[in-house]
Short mmCIF file of C-alpha atoms and ligand atoms in Angstrom, two decimals:
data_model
loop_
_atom_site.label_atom_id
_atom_site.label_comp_id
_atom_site.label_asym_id
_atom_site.label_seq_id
_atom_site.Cartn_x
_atom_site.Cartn_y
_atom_site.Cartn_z
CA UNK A 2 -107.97 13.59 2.13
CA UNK A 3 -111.27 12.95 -0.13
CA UNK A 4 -109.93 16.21 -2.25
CA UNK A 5 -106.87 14.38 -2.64
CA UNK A 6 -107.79 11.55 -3.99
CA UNK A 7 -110.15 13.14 -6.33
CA UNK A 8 -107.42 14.77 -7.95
CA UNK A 9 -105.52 12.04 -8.13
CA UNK A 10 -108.41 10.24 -9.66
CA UNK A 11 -108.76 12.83 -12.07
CA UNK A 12 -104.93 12.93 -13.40
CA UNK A 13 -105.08 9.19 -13.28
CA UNK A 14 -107.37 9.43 -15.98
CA UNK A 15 -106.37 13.18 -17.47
CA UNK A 16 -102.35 12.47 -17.88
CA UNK A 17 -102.81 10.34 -20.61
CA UNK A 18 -103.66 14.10 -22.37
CA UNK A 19 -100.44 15.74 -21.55
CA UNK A 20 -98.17 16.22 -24.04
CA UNK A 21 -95.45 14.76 -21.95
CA UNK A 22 -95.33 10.93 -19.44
CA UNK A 23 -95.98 11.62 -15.93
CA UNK A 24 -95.82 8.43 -13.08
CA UNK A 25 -97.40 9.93 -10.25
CA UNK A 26 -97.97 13.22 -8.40
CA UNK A 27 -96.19 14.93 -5.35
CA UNK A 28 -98.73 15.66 -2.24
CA UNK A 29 -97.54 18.63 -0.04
CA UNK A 30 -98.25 20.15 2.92
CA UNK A 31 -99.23 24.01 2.19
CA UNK A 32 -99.15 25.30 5.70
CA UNK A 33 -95.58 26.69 6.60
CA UNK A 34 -96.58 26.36 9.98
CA UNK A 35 -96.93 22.42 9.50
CA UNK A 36 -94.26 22.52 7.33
CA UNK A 37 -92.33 23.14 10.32
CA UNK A 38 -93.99 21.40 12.78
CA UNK A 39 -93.19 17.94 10.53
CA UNK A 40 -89.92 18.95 9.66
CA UNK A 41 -87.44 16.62 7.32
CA UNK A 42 -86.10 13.06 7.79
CA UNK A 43 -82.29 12.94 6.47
CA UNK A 44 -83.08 12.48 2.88
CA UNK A 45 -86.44 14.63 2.54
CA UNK A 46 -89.13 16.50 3.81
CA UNK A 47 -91.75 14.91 5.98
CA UNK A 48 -94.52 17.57 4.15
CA UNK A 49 -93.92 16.17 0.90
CA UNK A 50 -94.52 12.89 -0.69
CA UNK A 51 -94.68 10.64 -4.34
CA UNK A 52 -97.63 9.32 -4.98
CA UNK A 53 -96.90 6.52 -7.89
CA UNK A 54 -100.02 5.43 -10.36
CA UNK A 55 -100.60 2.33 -10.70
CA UNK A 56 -98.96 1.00 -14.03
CA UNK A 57 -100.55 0.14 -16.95
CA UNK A 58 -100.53 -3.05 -17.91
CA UNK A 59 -102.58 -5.05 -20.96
CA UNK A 60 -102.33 -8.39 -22.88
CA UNK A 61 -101.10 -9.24 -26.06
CA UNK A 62 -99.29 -11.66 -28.03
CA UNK A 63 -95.16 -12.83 -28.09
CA UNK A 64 -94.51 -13.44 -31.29
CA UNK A 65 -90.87 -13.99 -31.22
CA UNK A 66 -88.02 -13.74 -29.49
CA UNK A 67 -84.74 -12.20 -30.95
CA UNK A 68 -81.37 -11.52 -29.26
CA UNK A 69 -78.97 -8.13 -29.75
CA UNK A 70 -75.31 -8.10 -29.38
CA UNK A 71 -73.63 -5.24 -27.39
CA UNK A 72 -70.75 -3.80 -27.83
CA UNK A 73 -68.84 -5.71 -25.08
CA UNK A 74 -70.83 -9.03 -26.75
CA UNK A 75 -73.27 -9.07 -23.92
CA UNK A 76 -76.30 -10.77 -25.11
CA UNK A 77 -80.26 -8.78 -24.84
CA UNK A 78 -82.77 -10.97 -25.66
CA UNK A 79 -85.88 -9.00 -26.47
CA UNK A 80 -89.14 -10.14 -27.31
CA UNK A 81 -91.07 -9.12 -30.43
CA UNK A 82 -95.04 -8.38 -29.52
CA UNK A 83 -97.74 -8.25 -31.12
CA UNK A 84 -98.68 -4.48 -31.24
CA UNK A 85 -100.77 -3.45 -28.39
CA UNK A 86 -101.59 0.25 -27.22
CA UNK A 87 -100.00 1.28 -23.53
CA UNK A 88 -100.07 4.25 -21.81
CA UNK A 89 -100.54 6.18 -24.77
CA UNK A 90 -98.09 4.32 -27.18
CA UNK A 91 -98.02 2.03 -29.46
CA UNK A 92 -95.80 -1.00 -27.62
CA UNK A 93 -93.90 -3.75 -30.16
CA UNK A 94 -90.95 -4.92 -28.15
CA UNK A 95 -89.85 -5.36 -24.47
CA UNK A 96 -86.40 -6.28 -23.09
CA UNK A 97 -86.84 -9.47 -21.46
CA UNK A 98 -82.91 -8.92 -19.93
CA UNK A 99 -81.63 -12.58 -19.72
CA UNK A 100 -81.96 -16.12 -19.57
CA UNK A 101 -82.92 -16.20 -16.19
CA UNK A 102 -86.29 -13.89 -16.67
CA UNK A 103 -87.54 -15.76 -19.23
CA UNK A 104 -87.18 -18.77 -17.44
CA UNK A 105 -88.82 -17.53 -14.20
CA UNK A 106 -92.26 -16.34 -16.92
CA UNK A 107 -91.48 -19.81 -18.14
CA UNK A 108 -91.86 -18.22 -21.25
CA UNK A 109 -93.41 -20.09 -24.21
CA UNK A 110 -93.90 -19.69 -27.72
CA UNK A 111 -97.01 -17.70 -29.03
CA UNK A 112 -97.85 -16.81 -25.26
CA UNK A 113 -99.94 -14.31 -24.13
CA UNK A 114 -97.87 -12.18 -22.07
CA UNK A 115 -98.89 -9.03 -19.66
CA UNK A 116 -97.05 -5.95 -20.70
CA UNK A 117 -96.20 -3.64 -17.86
CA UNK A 118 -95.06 0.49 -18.59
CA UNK A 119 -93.86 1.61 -15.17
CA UNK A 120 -91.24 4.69 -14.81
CA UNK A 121 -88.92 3.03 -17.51
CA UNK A 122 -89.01 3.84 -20.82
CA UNK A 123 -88.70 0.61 -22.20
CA UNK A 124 -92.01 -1.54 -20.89
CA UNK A 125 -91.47 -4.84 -19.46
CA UNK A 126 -93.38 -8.26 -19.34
CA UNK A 127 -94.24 -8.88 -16.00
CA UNK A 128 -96.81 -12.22 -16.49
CA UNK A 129 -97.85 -14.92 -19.21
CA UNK A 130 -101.54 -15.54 -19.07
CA UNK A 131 -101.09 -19.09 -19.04
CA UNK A 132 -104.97 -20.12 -19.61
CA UNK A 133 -104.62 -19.37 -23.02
CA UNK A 134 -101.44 -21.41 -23.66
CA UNK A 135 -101.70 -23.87 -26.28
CA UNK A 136 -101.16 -27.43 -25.85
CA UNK A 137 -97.93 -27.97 -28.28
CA UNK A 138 -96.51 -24.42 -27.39
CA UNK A 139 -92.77 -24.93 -27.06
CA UNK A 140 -90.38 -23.64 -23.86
CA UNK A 141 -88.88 -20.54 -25.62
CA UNK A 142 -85.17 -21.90 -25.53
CA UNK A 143 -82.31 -19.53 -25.08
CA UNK A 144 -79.76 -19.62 -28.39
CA UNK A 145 -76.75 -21.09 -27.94
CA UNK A 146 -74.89 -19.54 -30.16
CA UNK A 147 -74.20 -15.79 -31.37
CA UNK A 148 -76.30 -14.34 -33.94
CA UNK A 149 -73.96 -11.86 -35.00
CA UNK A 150 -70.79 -14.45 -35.63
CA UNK A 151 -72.32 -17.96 -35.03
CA UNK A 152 -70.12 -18.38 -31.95
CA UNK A 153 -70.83 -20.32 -28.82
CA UNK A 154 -71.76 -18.27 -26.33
CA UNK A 155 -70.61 -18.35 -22.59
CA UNK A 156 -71.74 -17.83 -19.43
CA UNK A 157 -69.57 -16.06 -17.22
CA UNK A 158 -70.15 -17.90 -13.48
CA UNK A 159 -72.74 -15.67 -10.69
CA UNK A 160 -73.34 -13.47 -14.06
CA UNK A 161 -77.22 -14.13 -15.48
CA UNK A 162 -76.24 -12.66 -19.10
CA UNK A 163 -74.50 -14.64 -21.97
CA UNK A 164 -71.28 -12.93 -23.66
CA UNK A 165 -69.98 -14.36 -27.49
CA UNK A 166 -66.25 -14.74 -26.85
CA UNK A 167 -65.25 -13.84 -30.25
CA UNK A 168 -63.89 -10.48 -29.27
CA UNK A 169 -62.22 -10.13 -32.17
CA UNK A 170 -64.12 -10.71 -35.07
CA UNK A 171 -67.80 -10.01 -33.83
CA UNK A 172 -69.01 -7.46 -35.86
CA UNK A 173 -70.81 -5.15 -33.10
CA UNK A 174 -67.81 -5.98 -30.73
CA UNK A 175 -64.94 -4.99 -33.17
CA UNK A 176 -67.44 -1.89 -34.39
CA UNK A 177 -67.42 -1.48 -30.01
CA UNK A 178 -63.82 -1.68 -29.46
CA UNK A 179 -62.81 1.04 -32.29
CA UNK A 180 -65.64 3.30 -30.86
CA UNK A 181 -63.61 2.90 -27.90
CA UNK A 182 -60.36 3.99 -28.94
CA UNK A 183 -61.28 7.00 -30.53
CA UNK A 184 -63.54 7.96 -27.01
CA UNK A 185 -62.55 11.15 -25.26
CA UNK A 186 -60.69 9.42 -22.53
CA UNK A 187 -58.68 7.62 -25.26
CA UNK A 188 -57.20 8.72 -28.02
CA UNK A 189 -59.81 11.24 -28.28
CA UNK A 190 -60.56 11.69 -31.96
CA UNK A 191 -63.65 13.16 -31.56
CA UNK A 192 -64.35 14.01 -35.57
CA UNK A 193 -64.33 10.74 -36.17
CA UNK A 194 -68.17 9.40 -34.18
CA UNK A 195 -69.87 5.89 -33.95
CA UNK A 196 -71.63 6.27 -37.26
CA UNK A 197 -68.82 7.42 -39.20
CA UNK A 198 -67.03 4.14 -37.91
CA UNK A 199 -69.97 2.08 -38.36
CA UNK A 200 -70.55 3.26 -41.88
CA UNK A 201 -66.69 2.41 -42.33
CA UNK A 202 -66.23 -0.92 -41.05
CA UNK A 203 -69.47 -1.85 -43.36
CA UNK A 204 -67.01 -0.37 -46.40
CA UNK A 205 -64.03 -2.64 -45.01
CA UNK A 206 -61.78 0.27 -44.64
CA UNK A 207 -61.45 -0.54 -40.75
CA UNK A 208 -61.57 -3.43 -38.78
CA UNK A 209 -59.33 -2.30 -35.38
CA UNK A 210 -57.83 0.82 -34.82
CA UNK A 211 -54.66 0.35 -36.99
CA UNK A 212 -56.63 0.80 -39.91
CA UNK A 213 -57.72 4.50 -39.22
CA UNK A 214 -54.01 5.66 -40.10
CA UNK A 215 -53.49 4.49 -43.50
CA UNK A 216 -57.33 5.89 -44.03
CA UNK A 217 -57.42 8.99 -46.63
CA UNK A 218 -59.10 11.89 -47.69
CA UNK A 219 -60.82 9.85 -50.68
CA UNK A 220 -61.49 7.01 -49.05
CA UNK A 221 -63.85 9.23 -46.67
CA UNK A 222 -65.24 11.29 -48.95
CA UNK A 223 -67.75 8.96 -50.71
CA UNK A 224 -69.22 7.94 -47.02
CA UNK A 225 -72.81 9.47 -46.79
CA UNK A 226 -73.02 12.87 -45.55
CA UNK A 227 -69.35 13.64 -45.84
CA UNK A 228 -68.36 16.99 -46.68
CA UNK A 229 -64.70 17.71 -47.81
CA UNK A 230 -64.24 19.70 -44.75
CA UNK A 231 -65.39 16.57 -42.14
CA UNK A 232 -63.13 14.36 -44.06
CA UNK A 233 -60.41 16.77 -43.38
CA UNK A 234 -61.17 17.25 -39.93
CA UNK A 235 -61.38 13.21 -39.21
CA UNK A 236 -57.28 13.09 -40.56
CA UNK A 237 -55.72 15.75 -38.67
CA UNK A 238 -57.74 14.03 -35.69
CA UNK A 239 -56.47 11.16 -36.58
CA UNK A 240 -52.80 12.39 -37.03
CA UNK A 241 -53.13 14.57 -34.21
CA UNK A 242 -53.82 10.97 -31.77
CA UNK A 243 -50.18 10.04 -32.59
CA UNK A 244 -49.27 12.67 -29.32
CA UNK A 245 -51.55 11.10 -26.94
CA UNK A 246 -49.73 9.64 -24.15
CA UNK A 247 -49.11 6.08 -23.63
CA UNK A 248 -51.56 5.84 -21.01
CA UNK A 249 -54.45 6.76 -22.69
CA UNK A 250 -53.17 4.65 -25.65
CA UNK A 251 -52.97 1.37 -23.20
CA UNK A 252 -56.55 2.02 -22.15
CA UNK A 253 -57.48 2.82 -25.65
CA UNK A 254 -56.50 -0.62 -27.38
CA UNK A 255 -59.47 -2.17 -24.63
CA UNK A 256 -57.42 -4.65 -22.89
CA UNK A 257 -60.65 -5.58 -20.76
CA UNK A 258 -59.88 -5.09 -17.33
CA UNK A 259 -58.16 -2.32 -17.66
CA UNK A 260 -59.51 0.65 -17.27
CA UNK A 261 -58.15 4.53 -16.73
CA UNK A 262 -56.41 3.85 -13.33
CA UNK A 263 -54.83 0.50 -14.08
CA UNK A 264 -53.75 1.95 -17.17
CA UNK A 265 -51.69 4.80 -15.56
CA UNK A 266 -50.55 2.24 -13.13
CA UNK A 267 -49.34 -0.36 -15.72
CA UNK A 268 -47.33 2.83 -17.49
CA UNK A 269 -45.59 3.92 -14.01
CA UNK A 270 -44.88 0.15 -13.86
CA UNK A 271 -43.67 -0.69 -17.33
CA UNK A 272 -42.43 2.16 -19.33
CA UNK A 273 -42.71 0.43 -22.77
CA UNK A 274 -45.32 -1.84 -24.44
CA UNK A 275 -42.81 -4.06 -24.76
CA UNK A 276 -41.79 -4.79 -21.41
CA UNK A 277 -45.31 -5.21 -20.49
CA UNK A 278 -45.87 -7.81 -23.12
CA UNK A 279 -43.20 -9.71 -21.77
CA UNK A 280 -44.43 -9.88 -18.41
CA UNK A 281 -45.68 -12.55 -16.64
CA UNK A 282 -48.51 -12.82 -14.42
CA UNK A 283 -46.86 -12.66 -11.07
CA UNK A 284 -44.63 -9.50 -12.55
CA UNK A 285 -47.86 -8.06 -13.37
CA UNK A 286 -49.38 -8.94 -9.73
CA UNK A 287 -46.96 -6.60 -8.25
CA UNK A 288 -47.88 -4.01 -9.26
CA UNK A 289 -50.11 -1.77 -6.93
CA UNK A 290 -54.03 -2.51 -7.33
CA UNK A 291 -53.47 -5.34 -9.95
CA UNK A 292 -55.06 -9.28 -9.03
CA UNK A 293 -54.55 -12.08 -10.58
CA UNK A 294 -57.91 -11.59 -13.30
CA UNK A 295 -56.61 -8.22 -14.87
CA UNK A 296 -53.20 -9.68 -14.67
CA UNK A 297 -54.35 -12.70 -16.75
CA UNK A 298 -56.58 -10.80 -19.24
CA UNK A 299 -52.97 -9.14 -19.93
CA UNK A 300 -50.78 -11.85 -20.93
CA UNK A 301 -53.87 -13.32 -22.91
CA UNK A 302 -53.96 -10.43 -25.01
CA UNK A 303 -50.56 -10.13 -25.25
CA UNK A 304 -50.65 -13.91 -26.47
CA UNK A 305 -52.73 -13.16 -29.18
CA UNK A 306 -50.58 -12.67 -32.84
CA UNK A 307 -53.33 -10.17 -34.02
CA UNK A 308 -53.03 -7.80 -31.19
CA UNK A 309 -49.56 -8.25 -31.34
CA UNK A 310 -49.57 -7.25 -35.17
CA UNK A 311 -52.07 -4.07 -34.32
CA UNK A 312 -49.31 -3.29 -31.69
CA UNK A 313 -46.80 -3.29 -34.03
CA UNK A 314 -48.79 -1.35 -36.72
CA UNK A 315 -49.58 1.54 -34.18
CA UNK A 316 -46.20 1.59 -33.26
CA UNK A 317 -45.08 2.17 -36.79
CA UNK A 318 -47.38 4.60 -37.57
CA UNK A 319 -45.71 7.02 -34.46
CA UNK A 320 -48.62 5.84 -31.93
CA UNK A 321 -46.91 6.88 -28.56
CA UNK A 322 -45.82 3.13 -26.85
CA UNK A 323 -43.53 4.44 -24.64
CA UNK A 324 -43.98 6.11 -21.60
CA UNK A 325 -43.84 9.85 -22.49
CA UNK A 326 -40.62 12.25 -20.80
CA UNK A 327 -43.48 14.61 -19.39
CA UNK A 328 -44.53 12.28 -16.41
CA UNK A 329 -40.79 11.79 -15.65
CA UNK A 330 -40.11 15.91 -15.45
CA UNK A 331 -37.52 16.66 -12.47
CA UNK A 332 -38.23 19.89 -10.99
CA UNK A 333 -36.14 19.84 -8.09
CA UNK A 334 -33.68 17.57 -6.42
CA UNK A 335 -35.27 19.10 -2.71
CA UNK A 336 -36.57 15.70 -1.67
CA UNK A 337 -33.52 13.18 -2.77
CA UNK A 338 -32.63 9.67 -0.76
CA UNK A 339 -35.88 10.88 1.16
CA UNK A 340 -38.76 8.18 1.24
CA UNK A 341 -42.24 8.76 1.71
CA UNK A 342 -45.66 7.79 2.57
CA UNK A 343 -49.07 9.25 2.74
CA UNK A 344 -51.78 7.82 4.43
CA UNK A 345 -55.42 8.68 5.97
CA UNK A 346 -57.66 11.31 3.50
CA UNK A 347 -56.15 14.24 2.03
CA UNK A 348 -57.58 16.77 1.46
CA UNK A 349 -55.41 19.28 -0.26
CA UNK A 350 -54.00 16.95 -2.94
CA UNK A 351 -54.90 13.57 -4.23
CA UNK A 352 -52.54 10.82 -3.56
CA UNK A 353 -51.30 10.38 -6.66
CA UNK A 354 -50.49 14.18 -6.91
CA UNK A 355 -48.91 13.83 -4.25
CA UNK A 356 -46.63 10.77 -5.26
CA UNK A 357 -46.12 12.27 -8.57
CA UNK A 358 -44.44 15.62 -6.38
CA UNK A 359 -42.56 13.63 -4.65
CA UNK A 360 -40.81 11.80 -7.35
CA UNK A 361 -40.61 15.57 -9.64
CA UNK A 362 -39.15 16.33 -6.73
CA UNK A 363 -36.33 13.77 -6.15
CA UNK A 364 -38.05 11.68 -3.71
CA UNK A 365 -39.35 8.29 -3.51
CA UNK A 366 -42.78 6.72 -2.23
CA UNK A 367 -42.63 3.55 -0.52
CA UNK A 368 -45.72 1.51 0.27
CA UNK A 369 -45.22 0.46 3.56
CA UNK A 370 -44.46 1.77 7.35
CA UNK A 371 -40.71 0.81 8.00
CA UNK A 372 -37.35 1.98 9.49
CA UNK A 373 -36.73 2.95 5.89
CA UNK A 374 -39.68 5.71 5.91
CA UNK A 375 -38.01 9.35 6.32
CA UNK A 376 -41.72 10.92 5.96
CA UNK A 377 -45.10 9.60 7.05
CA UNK A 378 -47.39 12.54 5.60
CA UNK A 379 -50.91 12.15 7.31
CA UNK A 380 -54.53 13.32 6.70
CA UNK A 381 -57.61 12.94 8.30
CA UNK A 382 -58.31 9.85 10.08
CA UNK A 383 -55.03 8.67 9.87
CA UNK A 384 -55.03 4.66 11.54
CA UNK A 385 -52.56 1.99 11.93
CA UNK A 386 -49.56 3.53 9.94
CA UNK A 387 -49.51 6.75 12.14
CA UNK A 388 -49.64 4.30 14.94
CA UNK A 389 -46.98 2.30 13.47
CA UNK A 390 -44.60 5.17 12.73
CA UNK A 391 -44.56 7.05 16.13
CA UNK A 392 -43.44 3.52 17.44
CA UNK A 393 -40.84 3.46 15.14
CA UNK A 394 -39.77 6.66 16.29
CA UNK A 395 -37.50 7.65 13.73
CA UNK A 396 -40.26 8.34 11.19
CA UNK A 397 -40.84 12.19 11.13
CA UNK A 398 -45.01 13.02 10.45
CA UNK A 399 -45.90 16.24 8.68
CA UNK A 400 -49.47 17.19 7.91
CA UNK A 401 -50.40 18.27 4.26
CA UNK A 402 -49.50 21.79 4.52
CA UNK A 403 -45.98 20.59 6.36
CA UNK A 404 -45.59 18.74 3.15
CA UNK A 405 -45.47 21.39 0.61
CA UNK A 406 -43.60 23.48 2.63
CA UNK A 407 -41.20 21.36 2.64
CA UNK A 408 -41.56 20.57 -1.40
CA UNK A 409 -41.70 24.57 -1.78
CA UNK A 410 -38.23 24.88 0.27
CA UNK A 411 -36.10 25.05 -2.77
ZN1 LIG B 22 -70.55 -12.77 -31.88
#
């Protein structure tokens, strides 16, 4: 043990020479024989273990306190510090993460803070030395309002961190939201990256995504670093997004609350953007997987004119609104009038392959266990519904593999 701590000693000291950041060392057993003898707990071996170092930490002075606006409008406060040497780098700023740390530091102006560097990249201040607080040093008071767009910010309830509501018009949130329709699971125009759109919405030739299609080749091509051959590339991408399915263009436009799945689920719901603008919140509730908050966060964006007119601008530029015929293919009329469940873990398809078969295949998926059910198709650990059918009695169940054979009997 005394020749392990002396080398940890040593690298306590030495790492600060390597040309890379190391937080601790791994102590092993060498003996195979001990090895075995101490074998492994579930997660790891009992002949190996992390020995952390202690982090670094040193004093120096806050000198302000600024706050950055994400992309979603979540608000970072961050504090500005006076520049102080840590763990081999020079250290100016330190996420202070919300309202709620800096009032537990009871953070004040001008205070001496203790500056921590542990495995994160970004250090952190863990203390204020409060001796050497000043007698008129202020509180450091959270802002109230957003210094992006001078908007009053809100707090959502049980959440620590402060959003500005102004969706629309922030400038890092509408910069956000076209970043997010381009994204690969969107409309995936991947020519067109953050800085490009950035760069952009600083020349006023976007503010949502609307604006990319009436964008041209010599609008681009005075953007920095933009070669007639990028241009190019960003306006077939561009044209090229007009066949992405409806799905992906429903997530796309950043409805929040809706994400990938509810997005498919909405379009096997609703098969135009029209009919889900003019549904209501209980309509909406119906729908498999949908509550009452991404139902509401629906009709509010459907109740706003300026999404409304971005709808209706996609839509004329050939933006695919409409659920697409692909997702509606018949392949065979094998399984028609038959109903059918699934239930338990599959394992040879997911269950919304499988729902999508049976309806290609003339069938119909119900949700529930009833004297309507022709097929109760069960997995692994199958519960109450198996239970449910064989008491019904009428209900025939077919494993996975009994499943496609029957799909494949055409
Ligand atoms: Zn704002």
């Amino acid at each position: 043990m005394d020749e392990v701590k002396e080398f940890i000693n040593f690298w306590d000291v030495e790492r600060h020479n390597l040309p890379f950041e190391i937080d601790g060392i791994v102590l092993k057993v060498n003996s195979l024989k001990q090895q075995r003898q101490l074998g492994y707990t579930a997660k790891s071996p009992r002949w190996a273990m992390a020995y952390k170092f202690k982090a670094e930490k040193v004093e120096t002075e806050l000198q302000s306190v600024s706050y950055q606006v994400g992309r979603t409008g979540a608000i970072t406060p961050v504090a500005n510090l006076k520049p102080v040497l840590l763990a081999g780098t020079i250290v100016k700023r330190a996420s202070l993460h919300n309202e709620d740390i800096i009032k537990k530091l009871d953070l004040h102006e001008h205070d001496f803070v203790y500056v921590e560097k542990g495995g994160e990249i970004i250090p952190k201040i863990v203390g204020v030395n409060t001796e050497k607080r000043t007698e008129e040093s202020k509180e450091i008071e959270y802002i109230k309002h957003c210094p992006e767009c001078g908007t009053e910010l809100v707090k959502v309830e049980d959440q620590a961190i402060h959003f500005c509501p102004n969706d629309l018009h922030c400038p890092p949130q509408v910069v956000g939201r076209m970043i997010h329709y381009v994204s690969r699971k969107a409309l995936n125009i991947d020519n067109l990256g953050s800085e490009t759109i950035e760069q952009l919405y600083r020349e006023k030739l976007v503010e949502n995504p609307a604006d990319f299609y009436v964008l041209t080749k010599e609008q681009l091509l005075p953007l920095e670093r933009m070669a007639e051959k990028s241009a190019q590339n960003i306006i077939s991408g561009i044209e090229k997004s007009k066949e992405i399915a409806f799905e992906k263009v429903l997530y796309g436009i950043g409805i929040k609350h809706v994400g990938e799945t509810v997005a498919k689920k909405l379009v096997k719901n609703f098969a135009t953007i029209e009919e889900l603008k003019n549904a209501t919140v209980e309509e909406l509730c119906q729908v498999e997987d949908i509550g009452t908050k991404i139902a509401v966060s629906i009709v509010d964006f459907f109740a706003n004119p300026e999404n409304i007119l971005m709808i209706e601008r996609l839509k004329s530029y050939g933006v695919q609104l409409i659920k697409g015929e692909s997702t509606n293919e018949v392949l065979s009329n094998v399984l028609e009038g038959k109903t059918f469940l699934f239930t338990g873990k599959l394992s040879l398809f997911t269950r919304e392959a499988a729902e999508e078969m049976v309806e290609k295949h003339g069938g119909k998926n119900i949700s529930a266990v009833s004297k309507n059910l022709n097929f109760l198709v069960v997995g692994e650990k199958a519960g109450s519904k198996l239970k449910k059918a064989q008491d019904i009695g009428t209900i025939e169940i077919l494993d996975e593999q009994q499943f496609l054979d029957l799909v494949e009997k055409q």
